[in-house]
Coordinates of C-alpha atoms in Angstrom, one line a residue:
Chain T
M1 CA -13.0 -21.1 -13.6
N2 CA -12.6 -24.7 -12.6
E3 CA -14.9 -27.1 -10.8
K4 CA -13.6 -29.6 -8.4
T5 CA -15.2 -32.4 -6.5
I6 CA -14.3 -32.3 -2.8
A7 CA -15.7 -34.8 -0.3
G8 CA -18.4 -35.6 -2.9
Y9 CA -19.4 -32.0 -3.5
C10 CA -18.9 -30.2 -6.8
V11 CA -17.5 -26.7 -6.0
K12 CA -16.1 -23.8 -8.0
C13 CA -12.3 -23.4 -7.4
N14 CA -9.5 -21.3 -8.9
D15 CA -6.3 -22.8 -10.3
Q16 CA -4.7 -23.1 -6.9
G17 CA -7.6 -24.9 -5.3
F18 CA -9.1 -22.0 -3.4
M19 CA -12.9 -22.0 -3.4
E20 CA -14.7 -19.2 -5.2
D21 CA -18.0 -19.2 -3.4
L22 CA -18.2 -19.4 0.3
N23 CA -21.9 -20.5 0.1
E24 CA -20.7 -23.9 -1.4
W25 CA -18.5 -24.5 1.7
N26 CA -19.4 -27.1 4.4
E27 CA -17.5 -28.9 7.2
D28 CA -17.0 -32.0 5.1
I29 CA -15.2 -30.0 2.5
A30 CA -13.0 -28.4 5.2
K31 CA -12.2 -31.9 6.6
E32 CA -11.2 -33.2 3.2
L33 CA -9.0 -30.2 2.4
A34 CA -7.4 -30.5 5.9
K35 CA -6.5 -34.1 5.1
E36 CA -4.6 -33.0 2.0
E37 CA -2.6 -30.7 4.2
S38 CA -2.1 -33.4 6.9
I39 CA -4.0 -31.4 9.4
E40 CA -6.5 -32.9 11.9
L41 CA -9.1 -30.3 12.7
T42 CA -9.7 -29.6 16.4
E43 CA -12.2 -27.3 18.1
K44 CA -9.6 -24.5 17.9
H45 CA -9.2 -25.0 14.2
W46 CA -12.9 -24.6 13.6
T47 CA -13.0 -21.4 15.7
V48 CA -10.3 -19.9 13.6
L49 CA -11.9 -20.9 10.3
K50 CA -15.2 -19.4 11.5
Y51 CA -13.5 -16.2 12.5
L52 CA -11.8 -15.9 9.0
Q53 CA -15.2 -16.6 7.3
D54 CA -16.8 -13.8 9.4
Q55 CA -14.0 -11.4 8.5
C56 CA -14.4 -12.2 4.9
K57 CA -18.2 -11.7 4.9
E58 CA -17.6 -8.2 6.4
G59 CA -15.2 -7.4 3.6
V60 CA -12.2 -7.0 5.8
D61 CA -8.8 -7.8 4.4
I62 CA -7.4 -10.7 6.5
T63 CA -3.9 -10.2 7.8
M64 CA -1.6 -12.0 10.2
R65 CA -1.8 -9.1 12.6
K66 CA -5.6 -9.3 12.8
V67 CA -5.6 -13.0 13.4
G68 CA -2.9 -12.5 16.1
K69 CA -5.1 -9.9 17.8
S70 CA -8.4 -11.8 17.3
G71 CA -8.3 -13.2 20.9
I72 CA -8.7 -16.7 19.4
V73 CA -5.0 -17.5 18.8
D74 CA -1.7 -15.7 18.9
I75 CA 0.5 -15.9 15.8
K76 CA 2.6 -18.8 17.2
E77 CA -0.5 -20.8 17.9
F78 CA -1.8 -20.0 14.4
Y79 CA 1.4 -21.5 13.0
Q80 CA 1.0 -24.6 15.2
L81 CA -2.5 -25.1 13.9
F82 CA -1.8 -24.5 10.3
P83 CA 2.0 -25.0 9.8
K84 CA 4.2 -23.4 7.1
A85 CA 1.8 -20.8 5.5
P86 CA -1.0 -20.5 8.0
L87 CA -2.9 -17.6 6.4
K88 CA -2.9 -19.3 3.0
T89 CA -3.7 -22.8 4.4
A90 CA -6.4 -21.5 6.7
S91 CA -8.0 -19.4 4.0
K92 CA -8.1 -22.5 1.7
L93 CA -9.8 -24.6 4.4
A94 CA -12.3 -21.8 5.3
G95 CA -13.4 -21.6 1.6
I96 CA -12.3 -17.9 1.3
P97 CA -9.9 -16.3 -1.2
K98 CA -6.2 -16.2 -0.3
P99 CA -4.9 -12.7 0.7
V100 CA -3.7 -10.8 -2.4
S101 CA -1.8 -7.7 -3.2
C102 CA -2.4 -5.4 -6.2
I103 CA -0.6 -7.5 -8.8
Chain N
M1 CA -18.5 34.5 10.6
K2 CA -17.2 32.1 8.0
K3 CA -17.6 28.3 8.3
S4 CA -14.4 26.3 8.7
I5 CA -13.1 23.3 6.7
L6 CA -9.9 21.8 8.1
I7 CA -7.5 19.6 6.2
L8 CA -5.1 17.6 8.3
G9 CA -1.8 16.8 6.5
A10 CA -0.1 18.7 3.6
G11 CA 1.3 15.6 1.8
T12 CA 0.0 14.5 -1.6
A13 CA -3.6 13.9 -0.6
G14 CA -4.0 17.0 1.6
T15 CA -2.3 19.4 -0.9
I16 CA -4.6 18.1 -3.7
M17 CA -7.6 18.7 -1.5
A18 CA -6.5 22.2 -0.6
N19 CA -6.3 23.0 -4.2
Q20 CA -9.6 21.3 -5.2
L21 CA -11.6 22.8 -2.3
N22 CA -10.2 26.3 -3.0
K23 CA -11.6 26.1 -6.5
K24 CA -15.0 24.8 -5.4
L25 CA -15.9 26.5 -2.2
D26 CA -17.1 30.2 -1.9
S27 CA -14.4 32.1 -0.1
N28 CA -16.9 34.5 1.3
E29 CA -18.6 31.6 3.1
W30 CA -15.7 29.2 3.8
Q31 CA -12.3 29.4 5.4
I32 CA -10.1 26.5 4.3
T33 CA -7.2 25.7 6.6
I34 CA -4.5 23.0 6.1
I35 CA -2.4 21.9 9.1
D36 CA 1.0 20.2 9.0
K37 CA 4.0 20.4 11.3
E38 CA 6.4 19.7 8.5
T39 CA 8.0 22.2 6.1
K40 CA 9.0 19.8 3.2
H41 CA 6.9 18.1 0.6
Y42 CA 8.5 15.0 -0.8
Y43 CA 8.0 13.4 -4.2
Q44 CA 7.8 9.9 -2.6
P45 CA 8.0 7.9 -5.9
G46 CA 11.5 9.4 -6.1
F47 CA 12.6 7.5 -3.0
L48 CA 12.9 4.4 -5.3
F49 CA 15.4 6.2 -7.6
L50 CA 17.4 7.9 -4.9
P51 CA 19.3 4.8 -3.5
F52 CA 20.6 4.0 -7.0
D53 CA 21.9 7.6 -7.7
L54 CA 19.3 8.0 -10.5
Y55 CA 17.7 11.0 -8.8
T56 CA 19.4 13.7 -6.7
P57 CA 17.9 14.6 -3.3
E58 CA 17.0 18.1 -4.7
Q59 CA 14.8 16.5 -7.3
V60 CA 12.4 14.9 -4.8
V61 CA 11.9 17.7 -2.2
K62 CA 10.3 21.2 -2.3
N63 CA 8.7 23.4 0.3
I64 CA 5.1 22.8 1.3
D65 CA 4.2 26.5 1.0
G66 CA 4.7 26.6 -2.7
F67 CA 1.8 24.3 -3.3
I68 CA -0.9 25.8 -1.0
P69 CA -3.1 28.4 -2.7
K70 CA -3.1 31.9 -1.2
N71 CA -6.7 31.8 0.1
V72 CA -5.9 28.7 2.1
Q73 CA -4.5 29.2 5.5
L74 CA -1.4 27.0 6.2
L75 CA -0.8 26.3 9.9
R76 CA 2.5 24.8 10.9
Q77 CA 1.2 23.1 14.0
D78 CA 1.4 19.7 15.7
V79 CA -2.1 18.4 16.4
H80 CA -2.6 16.6 19.7
Q81 CA -6.1 15.2 19.3
I82 CA -9.2 15.3 17.2
V83 CA -12.3 15.6 19.5
H84 CA -14.8 14.5 16.9
S85 CA -17.7 14.6 19.3
E86 CA -17.2 18.4 19.7
N87 CA -16.0 19.1 16.1
K88 CA -12.7 20.5 17.3
L89 CA -8.9 19.9 17.3
L90 CA -6.6 20.3 20.3
L91 CA -3.2 21.5 19.2
A92 CA 0.0 20.5 20.9
D93 CA 0.5 24.0 22.2
G94 CA -2.9 23.9 23.9
K95 CA -4.9 25.9 21.4
V96 CA -8.3 24.8 20.2
I97 CA -9.6 25.0 16.6
N98 CA -13.2 24.3 15.7
Y99 CA -14.4 23.0 12.4
D100 CA -17.5 22.3 10.4
V101 CA -16.0 19.8 8.1
L102 CA -12.7 17.8 8.6
V103 CA -10.6 16.2 5.9
I104 CA -8.1 13.6 7.3
A105 CA -5.0 13.3 5.0
T106 CA -2.5 12.2 7.6
G107 CA -1.0 9.4 5.5
S108 CA 0.9 6.3 6.6
K109 CA 4.4 6.0 8.0
I110 CA 6.9 3.3 8.6
A111 CA 7.0 1.7 12.1
P112 CA 10.2 -0.4 12.3
E113 CA 9.8 -0.5 16.1
E114 CA 7.0 -3.0 15.5
I115 CA 9.5 -5.8 14.7
Q116 CA 12.0 -6.9 17.4
G117 CA 15.6 -6.1 16.6
M118 CA 14.8 -4.0 13.5
D119 CA 15.5 -0.4 14.5
G120 CA 18.3 -1.1 16.9
S121 CA 22.1 -0.6 16.5
E122 CA 22.1 -1.9 12.9
W123 CA 19.4 0.5 11.6
Y124 CA 21.0 2.4 8.7
K125 CA 24.1 0.3 9.1
S126 CA 23.1 -3.1 7.6
I127 CA 19.3 -2.6 7.8
F128 CA 17.6 0.1 5.7
D129 CA 14.2 1.3 4.6
F130 CA 13.6 3.3 1.4
Y131 CA 10.2 4.7 2.3
T132 CA 11.6 7.8 3.9
F133 CA 13.9 10.5 2.6
D134 CA 16.5 9.6 5.3
G135 CA 16.3 5.9 4.6
A136 CA 16.6 6.3 0.9
L137 CA 19.6 8.6 1.3
N138 CA 21.4 6.4 3.8
L139 CA 20.8 3.4 1.6
R140 CA 22.3 5.4 -1.4
N141 CA 25.4 6.0 0.6
K142 CA 25.6 2.3 1.6
L143 CA 25.2 1.1 -2.0
R144 CA 27.9 3.4 -3.3
T145 CA 30.5 1.4 -1.4
W146 CA 28.9 -2.0 -0.8
E147 CA 31.0 -4.9 -2.0
G148 CA 28.3 -7.5 -2.4
G149 CA 26.8 -10.4 -0.6
K150 CA 23.2 -11.4 0.2
L151 CA 20.8 -8.5 -0.5
V152 CA 17.4 -9.3 1.1
V153 CA 14.5 -7.1 -0.1
H154 CA 11.7 -7.6 2.4
I155 CA 8.1 -6.7 3.2
C156 CA 7.2 -7.0 6.9
E157 CA 3.4 -7.1 6.6
M158 CA 0.5 -5.8 4.5
P159 CA -0.9 -3.3 3.9
I160 CA 2.0 -1.1 2.7
K161 CA 2.2 2.1 0.7
C162 CA 2.9 1.5 -3.0
P163 CA 2.8 -2.3 -2.8
V164 CA 4.9 -2.8 -5.9
A165 CA 7.8 -0.6 -4.8
P166 CA 9.8 -3.4 -3.1
L167 CA 9.5 -5.5 -6.3
E168 CA 10.7 -2.5 -8.3
F169 CA 13.6 -2.1 -5.9
A170 CA 14.6 -5.7 -6.5
F171 CA 14.5 -5.2 -10.3
M172 CA 16.4 -2.0 -10.1
A173 CA 19.0 -3.5 -7.8
D174 CA 19.6 -6.2 -10.4
D175 CA 20.2 -3.5 -13.1
F176 CA 22.3 -1.4 -10.7
F177 CA 24.7 -4.2 -9.9
R178 CA 24.9 -5.4 -13.5
K179 CA 25.9 -1.9 -14.6
K180 CA 28.5 -1.9 -11.8
N181 CA 29.9 -5.2 -13.1
M182 CA 29.3 -6.9 -9.8
R183 CA 26.0 -8.8 -10.3
D184 CA 27.9 -12.1 -9.8
K185 CA 28.9 -10.8 -6.3
V186 CA 25.2 -10.1 -5.2
E187 CA 22.5 -12.6 -4.4
I188 CA 19.1 -10.9 -4.5
I189 CA 16.4 -12.5 -2.4
Y190 CA 12.8 -11.2 -2.3
V191 CA 11.0 -12.1 1.0
T192 CA 7.3 -11.5 1.2
P193 CA 4.4 -12.4 3.6
M194 CA 2.2 -13.0 0.6
S195 CA 2.0 -16.2 -1.4
G196 CA 4.4 -14.9 -4.0
A197 CA 5.8 -11.8 -5.7
F198 CA 2.7 -11.8 -7.9
T199 CA -0.7 -12.7 -6.4
K200 CA -3.1 -11.9 -9.1
P201 CA -3.5 -14.6 -11.7
I202 CA -3.1 -12.6 -14.9
A203 CA -0.1 -10.6 -13.6
A204 CA 1.5 -13.8 -12.3
K205 CA 1.2 -15.4 -15.7
E206 CA 2.5 -12.4 -17.6
L207 CA 5.3 -11.4 -15.2
E208 CA 6.8 -14.5 -13.6
Y209 CA 9.5 -14.4 -16.3
L210 CA 10.9 -11.2 -14.8
L211 CA 12.1 -12.9 -11.6
E212 CA 13.8 -15.7 -13.4
S213 CA 15.5 -13.5 -16.0
K214 CA 16.8 -11.2 -13.3
Q215 CA 17.8 -14.1 -11.1
I216 CA 15.8 -13.0 -8.1
K217 CA 15.0 -15.7 -5.6
I218 CA 11.6 -15.6 -3.9
V219 CA 10.8 -16.6 -0.3
S220 CA 7.0 -16.4 0.2
D221 CA 4.6 -16.7 3.1
F222 CA 7.3 -15.3 5.4
N223 CA 5.8 -13.6 8.4
I224 CA 8.7 -11.9 10.2
E225 CA 8.9 -12.2 14.0
K226 CA 12.3 -10.6 14.6
V227 CA 15.6 -9.6 13.2
D228 CA 18.6 -11.4 14.7
T229 CA 21.3 -8.8 14.1
E230 CA 24.0 -11.1 15.7
K231 CA 23.4 -13.9 13.2
K232 CA 22.3 -11.5 10.4
Q233 CA 19.0 -13.3 9.9
I234 CA 15.4 -12.4 9.7
V235 CA 13.3 -15.0 11.5
D236 CA 9.6 -15.8 10.9
Y237 CA 6.9 -17.1 13.3
G238 CA 7.3 -20.6 11.8
D239 CA 11.0 -20.5 12.8
R240 CA 12.2 -20.2 9.2
S241 CA 15.1 -17.8 8.7
V242 CA 16.8 -16.0 5.8
D243 CA 20.4 -14.8 6.0
Y244 CA 21.3 -11.3 4.9
D245 CA 24.3 -9.1 4.5
L246 CA 22.2 -6.1 3.5
L247 CA 18.5 -6.0 4.6
V248 CA 16.3 -3.5 2.7
T249 CA 13.0 -3.8 4.4
V250 CA 9.6 -2.3 4.1
P251 CA 8.7 -2.0 7.8
T252 CA 5.1 -2.2 9.1
N253 CA 3.1 0.7 7.8
M254 CA 0.8 2.5 10.2
G255 CA -1.4 5.6 10.3
D256 CA -0.4 8.7 12.2
D257 CA -0.2 8.6 16.0
L258 CA -2.8 11.4 16.0
I259 CA -5.3 8.8 14.9
L260 CA -4.4 6.6 17.9
R261 CA -4.5 9.5 20.3
S262 CA -7.9 10.4 19.0
A263 CA -9.1 6.7 19.3
M264 CA -10.4 6.8 15.7
G265 CA -8.4 4.1 14.0
D266 CA -8.1 0.3 13.5
D267 CA -5.3 -1.9 14.8
L268 CA -2.8 -0.1 12.5
N269 CA -4.2 3.4 13.1
F270 CA -6.0 3.6 9.8
V271 CA -9.3 5.4 9.8
P272 CA -12.5 3.3 9.1
T273 CA -13.8 4.8 5.9
D274 CA -16.7 4.0 3.5
K275 CA -14.8 2.6 0.4
H276 CA -17.2 4.2 -2.1
T277 CA -18.1 7.7 -0.6
L278 CA -14.8 8.2 1.4
Q279 CA -16.8 9.6 4.3
S280 CA -15.4 8.4 7.6
K281 CA -17.4 5.8 9.6
V282 CA -16.5 7.7 12.7
K283 CA -18.6 10.8 12.0
E284 CA -20.5 12.2 9.0
N285 CA -18.6 15.6 8.9
I286 CA -15.3 13.8 8.6
F287 CA -13.9 12.7 5.2
V288 CA -10.7 10.6 4.7
I289 CA -8.4 10.6 1.7
G290 CA -5.2 8.8 0.7
D291 CA -3.1 6.5 2.8
A292 CA -4.9 7.4 6.0
T293 CA -8.0 5.3 5.1
D294 CA -8.6 1.6 5.8
I295 CA -10.2 1.0 2.4
P296 CA -8.9 -1.9 0.4
A297 CA -7.4 0.3 -2.4
S298 CA -3.6 0.7 -3.0
K299 CA -1.9 3.3 -0.8
A300 CA -0.5 5.5 -3.6
G301 CA -0.5 9.1 -4.8
A302 CA -2.5 8.2 -8.0
V303 CA -5.2 6.7 -5.8
A304 CA -5.3 9.9 -3.6
H305 CA -5.6 11.9 -6.9
F306 CA -8.5 9.8 -8.1
E307 CA -10.2 10.0 -4.7
S308 CA -9.9 13.8 -4.5
D309 CA -12.6 14.3 -7.1
I310 CA -15.0 12.1 -5.2
V311 CA -14.1 13.6 -1.7
T312 CA -14.6 17.1 -3.1
G313 CA -17.9 16.2 -4.7
N314 CA -19.1 14.5 -1.6
I315 CA -18.1 17.4 0.7
L316 CA -20.1 19.8 -1.5
K317 CA -23.1 17.4 -1.3
Y318 CA -22.7 17.0 2.5
I319 CA -22.7 20.8 2.9
A320 CA -25.8 21.1 0.7
G321 CA -27.5 18.3 2.7
E322 CA -27.8 16.0 -0.3
P323 CA -27.0 12.2 -0.3
L324 CA -23.4 11.4 -1.1
D325 CA -22.3 9.7 -4.3
P326 CA -20.8 6.2 -3.8
E327 CA -18.6 6.9 -6.8
F328 CA -15.1 5.7 -5.8
D329 CA -14.3 2.4 -7.5
G330 CA -10.8 1.8 -6.1
H331 CA -9.1 3.0 -9.2
S332 CA -5.4 2.8 -9.1
N333 CA -2.7 3.3 -11.7
C334 CA 1.0 2.9 -11.4
F335 CA 4.2 2.5 -13.3
I336 CA 6.4 -0.4 -12.3
E337 CA 10.1 0.1 -13.0
T338 CA 11.7 -3.2 -14.2
G339 CA 15.2 -1.9 -14.7
N340 CA 17.3 -1.5 -17.8
G341 CA 15.3 1.5 -19.0
K342 CA 12.0 -0.3 -19.1
A343 CA 8.8 -0.2 -17.1
L344 CA 5.3 -1.8 -16.8
L345 CA 2.1 0.1 -16.3
I346 CA -0.9 -1.3 -14.4
D347 CA -4.5 0.2 -14.2
F348 CA -7.1 -1.5 -12.0
N349 CA -9.8 -1.1 -9.4
Y350 CA -11.7 -2.9 -6.6
E351 CA -13.2 -5.4 -9.1
Q352 CA -10.8 -5.5 -12.0
E353 CA -7.4 -7.1 -11.7
P354 CA -4.5 -5.7 -13.8
V355 CA -4.8 -6.9 -17.4
K356 CA -3.1 -6.1 -20.8
G357 CA -4.3 -3.2 -22.9
T358 CA -3.6 0.4 -24.0
F359 CA -3.6 3.5 -21.8
P360 CA -4.8 6.2 -21.5
I361 CA -6.4 6.4 -24.9
P362 CA -8.2 3.1 -25.6
G363 CA -6.9 1.2 -28.6
I364 CA -4.1 3.8 -29.1
G365 CA -2.1 4.2 -25.9
P366 CA 0.6 5.3 -26.3
L367 CA 1.3 3.4 -23.1
R368 CA 0.9 -0.4 -22.8
L369 CA -0.7 -2.1 -19.8
L370 CA 1.0 -5.1 -18.1
K371 CA 3.8 -5.1 -20.7
E372 CA 7.4 -4.1 -20.2
N373 CA 8.7 -1.5 -22.6
R374 CA 10.7 1.8 -22.8
I375 CA 7.8 4.2 -23.4
N376 CA 6.3 3.1 -20.0
H377 CA 9.7 4.0 -18.4
W378 CA 9.7 7.4 -20.0
G379 CA 6.1 7.7 -18.7
K380 CA 7.4 7.0 -15.2
L381 CA 10.1 9.7 -15.5
A382 CA 7.7 12.2 -17.0
F383 CA 5.4 11.5 -14.0
R384 CA 7.7 13.5 -11.7
W385 CA 6.9 16.6 -13.8
I386 CA 3.2 15.8 -13.8
Y387 CA 3.3 15.3 -10.0
W388 CA 4.8 18.7 -9.2
N389 CA 2.9 20.6 -11.9
I390 CA -0.5 19.0 -12.4
L391 CA -1.3 16.3 -9.8
I392 CA -0.8 18.0 -6.5
K393 CA -2.3 21.2 -7.8
G394 CA -5.5 19.2 -8.2
R395 CA -5.7 19.6 -11.9
P396 CA -7.0 16.8 -14.2
I397 CA -4.4 14.7 -16.1
P398 CA -5.3 14.6 -19.8
F399 CA -7.3 11.5 -20.8
V400 CA -7.1 10.0 -17.2
T401 CA -10.4 9.7 -15.4
S402 CA -11.1 9.2 -11.7
K403 CA -13.1 6.1 -12.6
M404 CA -11.3 3.2 -14.2
K405 CA -12.0 2.9 -18.0
K406 CA -12.8 -0.7 -19.2
A407 CA -12.2 0.4 -22.8
G408 CA -8.7 -0.4 -24.0
K409 CA -8.4 -3.4 -21.6
Q410 CA -8.3 -7.1 -22.6
I411 CA -11.0 -8.3 -20.2
N412 CA -12.1 -11.9 -20.5
K413 CA -15.7 -12.4 -19.3

C-alpha cells in the first residue's frame, strides 16, 4: 500500500493512484485529481461522482450500463464528462476502486 | 399431500441441486421437481475447445434425463411466469404449479441483440460467439478454412460467464495458428471494456508476459456502441474503432427472459440474491444458484458447485424454521488454458485475489496456482470427466472444499 499527498491530504492509494479508503475522500482531492486529467468539474460531474460513491457504498458492481441507466447521464454524456475511459477516470475521482474482473 | 420444491433450470446448477436435494430431503414428505424446456445438457467449458477442433461435438453434449435422479420429477415445460406472491408458476401451456420452496437456476445467456449491428446479416459469417453450442460449432467451421487477417477477440460488457474464457480463446488461437503455420498471417487483438486483460494486481504482475510472448495486442477501456459491418469495425461510445476481419465476441450476458416476465431481476435480468446465504432478496422461500444470481462472484460451474452445499444447507434450515448460514464466501476455482499444452489454475473468493500456491493439497499440490504448466492443463482435460461423473451429480470433489482454503496460498498480509 502506498500513501500519496493530494491537495495537501495524505491518503492511501494503490499503485495506479486509486484511493483505497472512501472515508479519506473530499472535494478538494477530487478537484486536484480532475486537474491531472485536464477535467474541470461541473455540477453534472459532481452528481455522477456522488452516484458512483453511493453505488460503491451499497456494494454494487459499477458498470457502464448502470451509469447509462442511472437517469443522471447517458453513456455518450458520460464520455463527454470523463473522456477516453470514463468508468476508470470517474472511479478515480470519486475515490472508489476501479471496476475489476476475476484476474 | 407432499410438499413441493421446484428447481427451475436443468443446467449445471439445477442438476447439482436436484441431486443434492434428493439425497437430503425425505421423499415421503417432499416432491422434488425440476423444470427445463431443453433436452440437452452441455459441458460448457468444452465450448472453448470446440472451435479449435480439440473436442468433438459429441464430447460436450449429453441428454438431461441421464443426470436427474429417479425420485426427482423432470418436467419438459416452458415456464411463462413466477408469481412469487402466490408461490406458484404459470406454465406456457396455461397450467399452474404451486410450490413451497423455489430454486432458481435459470443461468445466463448471450444477448447479441443488445449491440447494434451485431446479430444481423454477418452473424455467423464474420461475427461469432463461442458461448453457445451453435456459435462454437460455426466458429470451428469458419476457422478450418479462414486464411488469416485481423482476429478480434472481444468482450461487450461485464458481467460475463466464465470471465477468463475470452482470454483463453486468444491464447489458444495463438497456438492454433502457430500449429497451422500461419501465425504470421493473423493479428490477434484483445478488446475489453476493463482497464486491461488482467485487472488484479498480483495476476497482472505474474501474467502480463503471456500477452507479449504470444503477440496479443490489447485494446482496453473499450465500451462498444455498435458493429459497423460495412466498414468491418467495432465502434465504442468514445468514437474509437477497431478493425476486424473475424470478430469473436462475448455478447452482453443476461439472465433468462422468465426473470424479466416475472419482474424479479435487475437491469440484466439477474435475480437480487444475498451473497452469503444465497436466499433471494425477492422472497424468503426462493433461493438462487449459479449464473442466475446478481452476486459479485464469477459466473462459472465451479462456483455453482460450491454454492450448492450452501443452498442445500440453507433450504434445510429454512424448512426447519432456523436462521440461515451466511456461509458462501464467493469461492471460485478455474483452469485457464494458455495454449501449447499448458494451463494456469486460480483459486479465489470475494476477499482474496488469485495468488501463487499449491492446490488442492496445501504444500503438495499437485496443481500449482497462478503458474503456467502442463499438469494444470492435464487437470483441465481431466475436469471434463469430473464434470460428467462427479460435479453435476452433486458429489464432493476430493480435497476440494466449498469454502476457499487459505492454506497452500502465498498470501502477503
